[in-house]
XYZ file of C-alpha atoms in Angstrom:
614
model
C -10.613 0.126 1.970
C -10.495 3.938 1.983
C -12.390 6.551 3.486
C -15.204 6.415 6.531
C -17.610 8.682 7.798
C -19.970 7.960 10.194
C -22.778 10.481 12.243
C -25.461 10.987 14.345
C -27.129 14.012 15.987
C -29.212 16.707 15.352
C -28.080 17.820 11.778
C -29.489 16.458 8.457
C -27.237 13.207 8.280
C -26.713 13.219 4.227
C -25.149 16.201 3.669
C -22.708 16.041 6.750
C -21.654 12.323 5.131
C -21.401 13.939 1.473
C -19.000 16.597 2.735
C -16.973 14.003 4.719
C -16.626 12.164 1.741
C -15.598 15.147 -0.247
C -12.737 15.457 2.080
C -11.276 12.240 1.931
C -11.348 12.323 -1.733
C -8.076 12.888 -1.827
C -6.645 9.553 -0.795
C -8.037 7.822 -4.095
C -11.263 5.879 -4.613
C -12.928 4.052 -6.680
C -16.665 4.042 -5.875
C -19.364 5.410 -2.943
C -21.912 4.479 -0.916
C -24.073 6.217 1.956
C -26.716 4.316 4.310
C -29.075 5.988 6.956
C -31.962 5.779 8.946
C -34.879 7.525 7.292
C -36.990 8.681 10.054
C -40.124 9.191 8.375
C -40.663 6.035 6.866
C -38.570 3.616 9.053
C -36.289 2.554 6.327
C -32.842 2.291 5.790
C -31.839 4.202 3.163
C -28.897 2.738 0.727
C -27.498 4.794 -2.125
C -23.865 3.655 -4.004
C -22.195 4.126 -7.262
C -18.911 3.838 -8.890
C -16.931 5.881 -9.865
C -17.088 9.439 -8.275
C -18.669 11.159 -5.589
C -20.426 13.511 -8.315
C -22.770 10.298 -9.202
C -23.386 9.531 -5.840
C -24.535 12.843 -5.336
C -26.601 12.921 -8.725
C -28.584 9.707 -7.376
C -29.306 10.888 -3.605
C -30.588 14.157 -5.416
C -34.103 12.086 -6.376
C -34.669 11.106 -2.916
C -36.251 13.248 -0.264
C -34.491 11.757 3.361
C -35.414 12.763 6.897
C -32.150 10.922 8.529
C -29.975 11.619 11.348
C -27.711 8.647 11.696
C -25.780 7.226 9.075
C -22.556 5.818 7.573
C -20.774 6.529 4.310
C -17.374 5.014 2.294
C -15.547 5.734 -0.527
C -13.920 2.499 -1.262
C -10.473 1.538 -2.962
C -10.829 -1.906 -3.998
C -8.997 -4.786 -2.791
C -11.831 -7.991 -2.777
C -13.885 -7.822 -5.876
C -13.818 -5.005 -8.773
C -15.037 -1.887 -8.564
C -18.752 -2.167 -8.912
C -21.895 -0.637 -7.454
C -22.676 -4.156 -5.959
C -19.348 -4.142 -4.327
C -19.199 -0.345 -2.628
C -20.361 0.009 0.731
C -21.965 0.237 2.762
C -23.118 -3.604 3.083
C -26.111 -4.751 4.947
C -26.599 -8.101 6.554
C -29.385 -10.729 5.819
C -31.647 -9.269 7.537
C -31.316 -5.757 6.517
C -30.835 -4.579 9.680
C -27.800 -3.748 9.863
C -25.677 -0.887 7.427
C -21.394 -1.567 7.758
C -18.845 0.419 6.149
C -15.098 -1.381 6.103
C -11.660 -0.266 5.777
C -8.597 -2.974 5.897
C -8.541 -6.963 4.979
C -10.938 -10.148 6.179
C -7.927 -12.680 6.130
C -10.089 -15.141 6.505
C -13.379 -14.708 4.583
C -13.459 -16.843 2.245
C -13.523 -19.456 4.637
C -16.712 -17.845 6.710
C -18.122 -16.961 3.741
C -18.548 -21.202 2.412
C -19.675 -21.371 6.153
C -22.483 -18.820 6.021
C -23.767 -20.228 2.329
C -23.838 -23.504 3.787
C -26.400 -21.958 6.220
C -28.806 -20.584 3.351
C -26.960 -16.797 3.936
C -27.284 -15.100 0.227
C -24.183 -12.705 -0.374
C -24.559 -10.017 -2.991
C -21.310 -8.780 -3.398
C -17.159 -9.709 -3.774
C -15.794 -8.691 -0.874
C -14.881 -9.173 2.557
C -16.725 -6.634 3.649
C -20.056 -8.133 3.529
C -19.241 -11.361 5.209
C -18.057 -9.363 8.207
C -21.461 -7.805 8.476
C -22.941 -10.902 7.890
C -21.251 -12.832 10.335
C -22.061 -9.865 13.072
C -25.835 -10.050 12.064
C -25.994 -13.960 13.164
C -25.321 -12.494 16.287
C -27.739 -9.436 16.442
C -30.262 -11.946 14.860
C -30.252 -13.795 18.495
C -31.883 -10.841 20.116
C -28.755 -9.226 21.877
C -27.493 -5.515 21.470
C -25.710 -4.231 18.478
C -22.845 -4.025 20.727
C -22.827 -7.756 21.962
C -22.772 -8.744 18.476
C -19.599 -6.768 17.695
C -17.973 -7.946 20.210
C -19.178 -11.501 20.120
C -18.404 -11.422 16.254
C -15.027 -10.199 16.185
C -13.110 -13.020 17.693
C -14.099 -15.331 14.546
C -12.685 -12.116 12.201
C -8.756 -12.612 11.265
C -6.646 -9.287 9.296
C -6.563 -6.152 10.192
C -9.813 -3.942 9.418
C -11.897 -1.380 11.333
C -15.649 -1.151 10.921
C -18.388 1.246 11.566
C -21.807 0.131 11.448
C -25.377 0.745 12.889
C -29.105 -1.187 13.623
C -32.101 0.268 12.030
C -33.673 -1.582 15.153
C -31.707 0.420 17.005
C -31.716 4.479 15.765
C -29.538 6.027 18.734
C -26.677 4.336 18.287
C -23.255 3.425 15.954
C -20.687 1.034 16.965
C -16.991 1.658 15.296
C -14.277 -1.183 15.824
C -10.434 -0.582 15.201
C -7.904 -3.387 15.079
C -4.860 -1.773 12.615
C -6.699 0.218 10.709
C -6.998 3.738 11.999
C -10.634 5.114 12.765
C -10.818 8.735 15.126
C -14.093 9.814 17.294
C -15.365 13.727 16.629
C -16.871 15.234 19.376
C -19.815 17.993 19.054
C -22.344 19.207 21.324
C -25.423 17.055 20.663
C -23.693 15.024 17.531
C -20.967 12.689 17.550
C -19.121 11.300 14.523
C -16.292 9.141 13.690
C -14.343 8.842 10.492
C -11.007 7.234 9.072
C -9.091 10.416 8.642
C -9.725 13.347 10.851
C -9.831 15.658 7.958
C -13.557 14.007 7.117
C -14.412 16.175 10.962
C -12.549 19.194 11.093
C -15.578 21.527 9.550
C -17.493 20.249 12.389
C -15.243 19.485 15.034
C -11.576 19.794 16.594
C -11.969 17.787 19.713
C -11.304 13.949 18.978
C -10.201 10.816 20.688
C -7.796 8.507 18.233
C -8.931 4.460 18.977
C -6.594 2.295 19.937
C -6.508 -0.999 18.434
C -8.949 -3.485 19.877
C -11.783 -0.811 21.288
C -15.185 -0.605 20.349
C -16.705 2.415 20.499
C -20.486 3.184 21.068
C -21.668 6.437 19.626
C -24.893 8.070 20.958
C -26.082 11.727 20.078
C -24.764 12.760 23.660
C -22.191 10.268 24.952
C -19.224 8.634 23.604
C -18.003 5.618 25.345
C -15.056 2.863 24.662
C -14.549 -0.802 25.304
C -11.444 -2.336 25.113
C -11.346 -5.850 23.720
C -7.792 -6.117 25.172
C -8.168 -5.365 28.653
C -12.075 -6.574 28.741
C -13.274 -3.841 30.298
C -14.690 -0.050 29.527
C -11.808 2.216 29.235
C -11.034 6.083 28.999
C -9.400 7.854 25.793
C -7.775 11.111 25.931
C -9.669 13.607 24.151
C -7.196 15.709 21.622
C -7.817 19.509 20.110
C -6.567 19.344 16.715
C -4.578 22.304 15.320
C -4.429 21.172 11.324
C -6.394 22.800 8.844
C -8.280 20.504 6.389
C -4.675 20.122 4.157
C -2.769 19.787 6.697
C -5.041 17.111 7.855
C -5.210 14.960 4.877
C -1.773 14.716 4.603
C -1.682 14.151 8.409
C 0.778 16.705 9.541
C 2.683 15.875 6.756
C 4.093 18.824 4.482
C 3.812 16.323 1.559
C 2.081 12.792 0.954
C 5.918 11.784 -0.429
C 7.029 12.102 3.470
C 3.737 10.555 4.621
C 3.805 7.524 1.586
C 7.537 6.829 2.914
C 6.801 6.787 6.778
C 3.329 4.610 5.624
C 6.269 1.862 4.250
C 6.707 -0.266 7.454
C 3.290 -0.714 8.118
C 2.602 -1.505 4.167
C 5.484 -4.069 4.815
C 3.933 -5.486 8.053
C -0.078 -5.536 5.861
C 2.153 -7.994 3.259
C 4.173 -10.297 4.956
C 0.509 -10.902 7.347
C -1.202 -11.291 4.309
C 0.516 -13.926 2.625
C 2.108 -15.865 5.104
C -0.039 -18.636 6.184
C 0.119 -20.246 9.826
C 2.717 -23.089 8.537
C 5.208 -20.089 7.456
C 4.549 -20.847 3.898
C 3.918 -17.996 0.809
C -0.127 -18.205 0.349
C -1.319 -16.212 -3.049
C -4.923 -16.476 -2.492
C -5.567 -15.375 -6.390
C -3.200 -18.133 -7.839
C -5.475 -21.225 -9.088
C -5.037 -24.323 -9.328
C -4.756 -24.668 -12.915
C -2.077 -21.667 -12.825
C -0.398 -23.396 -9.990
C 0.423 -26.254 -12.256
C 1.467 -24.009 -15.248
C 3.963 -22.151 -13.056
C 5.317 -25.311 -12.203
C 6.893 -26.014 -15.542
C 7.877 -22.763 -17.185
C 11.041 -22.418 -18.378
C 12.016 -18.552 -18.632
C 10.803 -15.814 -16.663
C 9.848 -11.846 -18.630
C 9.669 -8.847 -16.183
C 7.916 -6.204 -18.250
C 7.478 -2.675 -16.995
C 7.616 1.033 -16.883
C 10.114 3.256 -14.825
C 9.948 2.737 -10.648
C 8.059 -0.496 -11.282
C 10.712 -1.550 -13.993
C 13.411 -1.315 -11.181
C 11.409 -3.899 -8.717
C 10.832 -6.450 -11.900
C 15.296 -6.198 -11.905
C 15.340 -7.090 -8.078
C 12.300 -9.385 -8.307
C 13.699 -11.555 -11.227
C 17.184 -11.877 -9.706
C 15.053 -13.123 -6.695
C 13.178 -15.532 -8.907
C 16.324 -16.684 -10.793
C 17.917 -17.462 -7.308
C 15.538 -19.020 -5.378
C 13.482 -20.854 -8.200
C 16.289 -21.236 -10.630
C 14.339 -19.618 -14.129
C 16.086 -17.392 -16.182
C 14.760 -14.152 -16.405
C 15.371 -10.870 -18.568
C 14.082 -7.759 -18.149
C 12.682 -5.173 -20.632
C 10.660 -2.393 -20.251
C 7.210 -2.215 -21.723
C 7.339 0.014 -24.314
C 10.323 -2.080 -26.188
C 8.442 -5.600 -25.249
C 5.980 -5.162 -27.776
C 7.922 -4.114 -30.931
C 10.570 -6.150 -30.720
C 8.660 -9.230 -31.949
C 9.550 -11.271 -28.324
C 10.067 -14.859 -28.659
C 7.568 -15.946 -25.737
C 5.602 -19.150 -26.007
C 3.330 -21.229 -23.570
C 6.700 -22.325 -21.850
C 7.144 -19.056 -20.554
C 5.975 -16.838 -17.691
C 5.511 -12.929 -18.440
C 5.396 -10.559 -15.294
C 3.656 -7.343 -15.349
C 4.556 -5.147 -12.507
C 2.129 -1.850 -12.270
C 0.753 0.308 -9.670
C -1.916 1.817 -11.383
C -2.964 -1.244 -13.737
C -3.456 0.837 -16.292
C -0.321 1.913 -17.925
C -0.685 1.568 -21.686
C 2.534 0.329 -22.726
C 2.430 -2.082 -20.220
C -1.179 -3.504 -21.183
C -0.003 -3.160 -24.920
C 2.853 -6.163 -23.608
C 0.216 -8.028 -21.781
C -2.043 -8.192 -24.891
C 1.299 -8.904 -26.941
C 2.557 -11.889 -24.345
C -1.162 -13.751 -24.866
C -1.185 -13.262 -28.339
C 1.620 -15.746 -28.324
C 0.019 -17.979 -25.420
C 2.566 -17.230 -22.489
C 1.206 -17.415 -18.994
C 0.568 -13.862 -17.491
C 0.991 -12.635 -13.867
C 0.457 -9.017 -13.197
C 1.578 -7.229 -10.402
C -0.540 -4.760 -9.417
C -2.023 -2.300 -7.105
C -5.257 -0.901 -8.078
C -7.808 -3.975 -7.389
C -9.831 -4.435 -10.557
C -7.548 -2.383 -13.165
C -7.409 -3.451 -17.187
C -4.323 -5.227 -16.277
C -5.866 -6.897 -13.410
C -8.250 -7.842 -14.987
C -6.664 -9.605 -18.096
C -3.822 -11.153 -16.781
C -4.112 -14.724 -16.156
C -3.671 -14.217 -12.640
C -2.930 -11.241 -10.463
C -1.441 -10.301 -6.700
C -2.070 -7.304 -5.246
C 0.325 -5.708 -3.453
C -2.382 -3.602 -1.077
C -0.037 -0.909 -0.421
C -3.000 1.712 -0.573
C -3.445 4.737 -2.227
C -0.377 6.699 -3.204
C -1.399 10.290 -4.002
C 2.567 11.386 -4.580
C 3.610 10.872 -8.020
C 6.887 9.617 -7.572
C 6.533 6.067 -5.751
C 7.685 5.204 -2.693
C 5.154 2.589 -1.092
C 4.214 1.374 -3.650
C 7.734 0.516 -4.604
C 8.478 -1.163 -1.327
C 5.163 -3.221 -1.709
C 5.924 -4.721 -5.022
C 9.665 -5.554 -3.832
C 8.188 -7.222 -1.060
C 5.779 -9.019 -3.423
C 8.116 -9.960 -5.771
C 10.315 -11.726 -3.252
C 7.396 -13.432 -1.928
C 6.983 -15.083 -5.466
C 10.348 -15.805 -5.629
C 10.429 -17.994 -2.591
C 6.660 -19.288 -3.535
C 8.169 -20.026 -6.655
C 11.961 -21.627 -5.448
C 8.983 -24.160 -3.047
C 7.103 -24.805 -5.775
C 9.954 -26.100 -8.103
C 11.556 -27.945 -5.064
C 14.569 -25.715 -5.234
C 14.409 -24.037 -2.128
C 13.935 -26.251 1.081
C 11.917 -26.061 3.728
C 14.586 -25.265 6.276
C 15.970 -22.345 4.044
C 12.839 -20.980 3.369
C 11.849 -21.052 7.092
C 15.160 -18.669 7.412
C 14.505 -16.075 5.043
C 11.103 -15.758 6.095
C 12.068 -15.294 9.361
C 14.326 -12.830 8.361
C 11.589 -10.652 6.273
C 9.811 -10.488 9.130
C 12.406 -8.195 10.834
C 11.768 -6.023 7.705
C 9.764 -3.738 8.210
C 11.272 -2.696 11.922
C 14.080 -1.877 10.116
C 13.108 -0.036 7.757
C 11.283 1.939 10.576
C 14.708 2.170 12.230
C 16.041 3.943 9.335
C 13.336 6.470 9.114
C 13.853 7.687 12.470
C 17.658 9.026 10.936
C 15.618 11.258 8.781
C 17.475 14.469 10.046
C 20.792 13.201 8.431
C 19.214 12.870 5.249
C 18.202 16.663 5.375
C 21.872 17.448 6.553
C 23.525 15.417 3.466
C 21.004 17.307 1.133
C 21.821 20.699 2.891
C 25.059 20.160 1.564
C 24.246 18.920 -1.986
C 21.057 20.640 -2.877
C 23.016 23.121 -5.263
C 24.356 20.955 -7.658
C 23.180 19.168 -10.523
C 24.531 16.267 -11.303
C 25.043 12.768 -9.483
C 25.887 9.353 -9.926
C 24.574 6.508 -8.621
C 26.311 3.023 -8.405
C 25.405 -0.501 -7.003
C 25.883 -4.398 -7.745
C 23.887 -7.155 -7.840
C 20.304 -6.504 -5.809
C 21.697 -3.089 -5.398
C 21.964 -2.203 -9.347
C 18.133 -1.950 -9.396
C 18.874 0.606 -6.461
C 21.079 3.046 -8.078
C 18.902 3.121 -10.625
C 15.738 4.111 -8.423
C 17.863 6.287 -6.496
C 18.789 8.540 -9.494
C 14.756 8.560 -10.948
C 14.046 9.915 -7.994
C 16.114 12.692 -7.753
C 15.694 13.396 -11.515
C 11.720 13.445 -10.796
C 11.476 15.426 -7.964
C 14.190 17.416 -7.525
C 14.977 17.819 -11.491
C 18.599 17.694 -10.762
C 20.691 15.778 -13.784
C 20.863 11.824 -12.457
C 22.430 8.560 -13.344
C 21.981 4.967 -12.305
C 25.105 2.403 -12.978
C 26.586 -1.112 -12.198
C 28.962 -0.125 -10.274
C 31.197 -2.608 -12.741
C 30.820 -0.347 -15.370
C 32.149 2.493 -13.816
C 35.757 2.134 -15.476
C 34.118 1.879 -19.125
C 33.033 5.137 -18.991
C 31.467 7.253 -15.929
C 34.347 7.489 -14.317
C 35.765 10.057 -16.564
C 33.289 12.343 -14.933
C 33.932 11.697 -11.429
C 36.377 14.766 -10.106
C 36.057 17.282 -6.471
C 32.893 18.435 -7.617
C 30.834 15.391 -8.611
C 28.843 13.435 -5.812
C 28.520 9.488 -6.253
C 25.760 7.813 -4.465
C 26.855 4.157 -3.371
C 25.139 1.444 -2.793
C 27.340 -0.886 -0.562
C 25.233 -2.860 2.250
C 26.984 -6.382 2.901
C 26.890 -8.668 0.051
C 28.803 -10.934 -2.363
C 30.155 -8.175 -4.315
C 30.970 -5.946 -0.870
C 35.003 -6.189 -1.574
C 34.351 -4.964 -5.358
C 31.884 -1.802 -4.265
C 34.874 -1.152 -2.035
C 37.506 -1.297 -4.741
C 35.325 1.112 -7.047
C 34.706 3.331 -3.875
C 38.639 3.523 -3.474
C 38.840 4.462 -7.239
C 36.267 7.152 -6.741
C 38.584 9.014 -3.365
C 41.749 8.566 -5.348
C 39.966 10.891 -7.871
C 38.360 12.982 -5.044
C 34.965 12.428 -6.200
C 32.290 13.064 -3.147
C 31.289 9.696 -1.525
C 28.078 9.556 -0.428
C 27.531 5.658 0.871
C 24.532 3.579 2.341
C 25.854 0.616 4.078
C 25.607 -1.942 6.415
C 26.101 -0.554 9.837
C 29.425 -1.384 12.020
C 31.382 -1.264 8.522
C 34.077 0.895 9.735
C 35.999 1.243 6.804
C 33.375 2.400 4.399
C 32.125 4.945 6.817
C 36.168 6.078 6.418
C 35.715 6.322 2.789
C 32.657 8.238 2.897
C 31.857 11.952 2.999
C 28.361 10.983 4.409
C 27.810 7.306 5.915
C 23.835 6.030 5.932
C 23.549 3.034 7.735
C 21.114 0.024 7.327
C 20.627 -3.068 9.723
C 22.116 -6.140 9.146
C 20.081 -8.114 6.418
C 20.618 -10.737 3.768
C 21.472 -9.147 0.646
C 18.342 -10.311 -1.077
C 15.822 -8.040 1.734
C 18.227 -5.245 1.029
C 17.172 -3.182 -1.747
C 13.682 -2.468 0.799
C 15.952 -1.077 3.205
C 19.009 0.444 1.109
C 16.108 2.687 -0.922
C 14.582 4.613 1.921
C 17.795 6.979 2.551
C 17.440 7.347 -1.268
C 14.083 8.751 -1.093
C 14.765 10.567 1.862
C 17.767 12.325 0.165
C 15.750 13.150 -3.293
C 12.791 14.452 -1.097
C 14.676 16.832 0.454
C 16.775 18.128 -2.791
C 13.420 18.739 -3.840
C 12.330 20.579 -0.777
C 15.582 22.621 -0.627
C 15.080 23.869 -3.996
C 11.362 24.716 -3.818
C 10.042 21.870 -6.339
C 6.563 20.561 -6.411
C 7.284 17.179 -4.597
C 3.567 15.981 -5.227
C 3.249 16.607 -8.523
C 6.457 17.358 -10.415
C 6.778 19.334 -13.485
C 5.605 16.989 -16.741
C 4.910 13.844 -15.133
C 1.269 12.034 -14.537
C 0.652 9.080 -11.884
C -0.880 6.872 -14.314
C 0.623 7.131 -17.520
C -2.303 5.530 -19.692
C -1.134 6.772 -23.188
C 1.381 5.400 -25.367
């Protein structure tokens, strides 16, 4: 997945794709591809690279194209590595047919054995081509490009959109949406379509947003929309867009922070429908066999990481020492590897990254094999070093995250590591079916929650209004929560560079609360758990010293809101699914320190996205 572009009309096709590309660049990639139609010769024209758009460019440079139809993609992995035989676009059997794919083929791997069976060849990894393969059988029985779409998509599970086009057929390009969002451009003798409307605004204001389940078929002069759902053609407002291009790319958005957080209950909702099979079970689709069996008998779990990652490896291997009954310690990466760690064969090592390629944390994955433990990353970034080394990997396919501090990304590995938790507690026959059926039912209200709680984001800005002067803040929690307070105060620190610090809310009395007085705010963590009573004893301890109370709770708890100075309320959870939910008022309230005092939320002072040096 990434970015789309696709065109036809009167203009020279290549360059209007190049410069669509070029403004989608921005939401991460890790390779390119173009196709077209090349007029003069009859040919469909195919030109990707990894790596960046520069190469692309370099290798289209040798080739002298009369085209006024094509597609292009700049791809962030998620099936198969980054690779020139992986980008898009992909072409079917025949080579008819040019595709370019954003979102997830749940079930390709299962069409794919299918089509092989029936002599299909497949040249790449991914997903991607066995959609367009599956649509050529189709277009191979002599119907329209359109019938073949439509015919094909039934047999297509996941959420993806594609945009394609026939070299039989030089007038036309089909786009499909289901999840994945894909927006028509409207010109005077040209049409396009594109993932992102930033990839039209040099050409175009007036666009129609898909809704999910409509083909569209694009001629030079005539846009027109079938809806899958209501079987029948169907009209689409047309919209005049106001943005300018960086307004665009960050869709409205003053910040991708702000648009990362409000992307978090749909990155919840791509998870949980990615790796929960039709039974209700956890399905990893990377775990073998072989691994399978290994995981089976380990006896100790390590969660090794850096910073905002190190915080989900806490909440994850609490999870895991629940629900599968391993112990588990935690250490961040950079201690891991000199402290000569006693991890054998026995033992399972858990790498939690976004980027894949953060040194200190590959520098403990090369350490952990040395001594023959079995290695799971974590990860992000399909076909990273760590990815790629690790015994076995799960992405967490929360997309791109342009902001430096993490927020999806975050979310998507705490949603990943409870997954393998309960994967794990089935496994090891310590969770039972009935129980697991529960909590899964549970994680399903997720991520309509955590929408809920976004929708409150004008209290945030109030709290902050109020706080945004001072400098220093403590943050407390127990038990899932600890993990919490300790993201909540890296965020601030990062962002708004405001003094911060993270605490079991146990330790309080051995030491931070000679600090707390009428001018020091305490962030705390409180949603209904096991330890709720305790929070509320240390809460009590913090008034009687008129310390500032700022608490995120469960809602209907009457007497914390009492206690409070400022009362954020979460739904009703299980303790376990609240750290997703108790997080987002944190982010909320760092973001808008940060905008109050006129930081650089994007890209703070000092700090990198991928820290890939020692």
């Amino acid at each position: 997945m990434c970015g789309i572009i696709g065109y036809i009309g009167y203009r020279d096709v290549v360059p209007v794709l190049i410069q669509g590309l070029e403004q989608l660049e921005y939401r991460g990639y890790d390779s390119a591809g173009i196709a077209c139609l090349d007029s003069r010769k009859g040919n469909l024209f195919l030109a990707k690279e990894k790596g960046k758009l520069a190469a692309l460019k370099e290798k289209i440079g040798d080739f002298n194209i009369d085209s006024h139809i094509g597609v292009g993609h700049t791809r962030w992995a998620t099936h198969g590595e980054p690779s020139r035989e992986n980008a898009h676009p992909h072409t079917d059997f025949s080579g008819q047919i040019a595709l370019v794919h954003n979102g997830i083929v749940e079930n390709y791997a299962t069409l794919k054995k299918t089509l092989q069976k029936k002599k299909v060849r497949f040249t790449s990894q991914t997903d991607t081509e066995v959609g367009v393969q599956v649509i050529g059988r189709f277009y191979k029985k002599k119907t329209s490009l359109f019938q073949a779409v439509k015919q094909a998509i039934p047999q297509l599970r996941g959420f993806f959109a594609f945009v394609l086009f026939s070299k039989d057929d030089p007038e036309t390009i089909i786009a499909y949406k289901r999840s994945n969002p894909l927006v028509i451009g409207l010109g005077q003798g040209e049409n396009f379509v594109a993932s992102d409307v930033t990839a039209l605004l040099s050409y175009t204001r007036r666009v129609i947003y898909l809704e999910d389940e409509d083909i569209a078929v694009l001629t030079r002069n005539k846009v027109t929309v079938y809806s899958l759902k209501r079987h029948s053609w169907v009209s689409r407002p047309v919209t005049t867009v106001n943005w300018n291009v960086a307004q665009a790319q960050k869709q409205g958005f003053p910040h991708f922070m702000l648009k990362e957080m409000y992307e978090q209950p749909e990155v919840l909702r791509n998870i949980l429908s990615k790796r929960i099979d039709r039974q209700g079970e956890v399905y990893f689709d990377t775990i073998t066999k072989a691994f399978r069996k290994r995981l089976k008998k380990i006896e100790r779990v390590f969660m090794i990481s850096c910073g905002t990652a190190y915080h989900a490896g806490l909440v994850g291997g609490t999870a895991i020492q629940q629900y599968a009954r391993v112990p588990y310690q935690a250490q961040v990466s950079s201690e891991f590897r000199y402290t000569n760690p006693m991890v054998g064969p026995e033992d399972l090592v858990v790498l939690v990254t976004q980027s894949g390629e953060t040194a200190d944390t590959l520098a403990a994955l090369r350490e952990a094999k040395s001594k023959g433990a079995l290695v799971l990353a974590i990860v992000n970034v399909v076909g990273s070093t760590i990815a790629r080394e690790a015994d076995s990997v799960i992405y967490t396919h929360a997309g791109p995250e342009i902001g430096v501090a993490s927020t999806k990304a975050y979310v998507a590995q705490l949603a990943t590591l409870l997954l393998l938790a309960f994967y794990m507690g089935r496994l090891r026959r310590k969770l039972s079916r009935d129980a697991h059926r529960t909590l899964i039912r549970e994680f399903k209200k997720i991520p309509d929650q955590a929408a809920k709680i976004l929708k409150e984001h004008k209290r945030f800005e109030s709290c902050a209004k109020k706080h945004y002067t001072r400098r220093n803040f403590l943050f407390l929690g127990r038990g899932y929560n600890f993990p919490t307070a300790l993201e909540g105060a890296l965020k601030l620190k990062e962002i708004s560079y405001a003094h911060a610090h993270g605490y079991a809310a146990g330790e309080m009395k051995h030491g931070p609360i000679a600090l707390i007085d009428h001018e020091q705010p305490v962030i705390c963590i409180a949603p209904d758990s096991l330890t709720y009573e305790k929070m509320i004893s240390n809460i009590q301890e913090i008034c009687a010293r008129d310390g500032i109370v700022i608490a995120i709770g469960t809602e209907g708890r009457k007497d914390l809101e009492k206690m409070a100075d400022d009362f954020f309320c979460i739904p009703k959870t299980s303790e376990v699914f609240s750290p997703i939910l108790t997080v987002i008022p944190l982010q909320f309230f760092s973001y808008q320190m940060a905008v109050l005092n006129g930081r650089d939320v994007d890209q703070p002072r000092n700090l990198a996205k991928s820290v890939t040096v020692e």
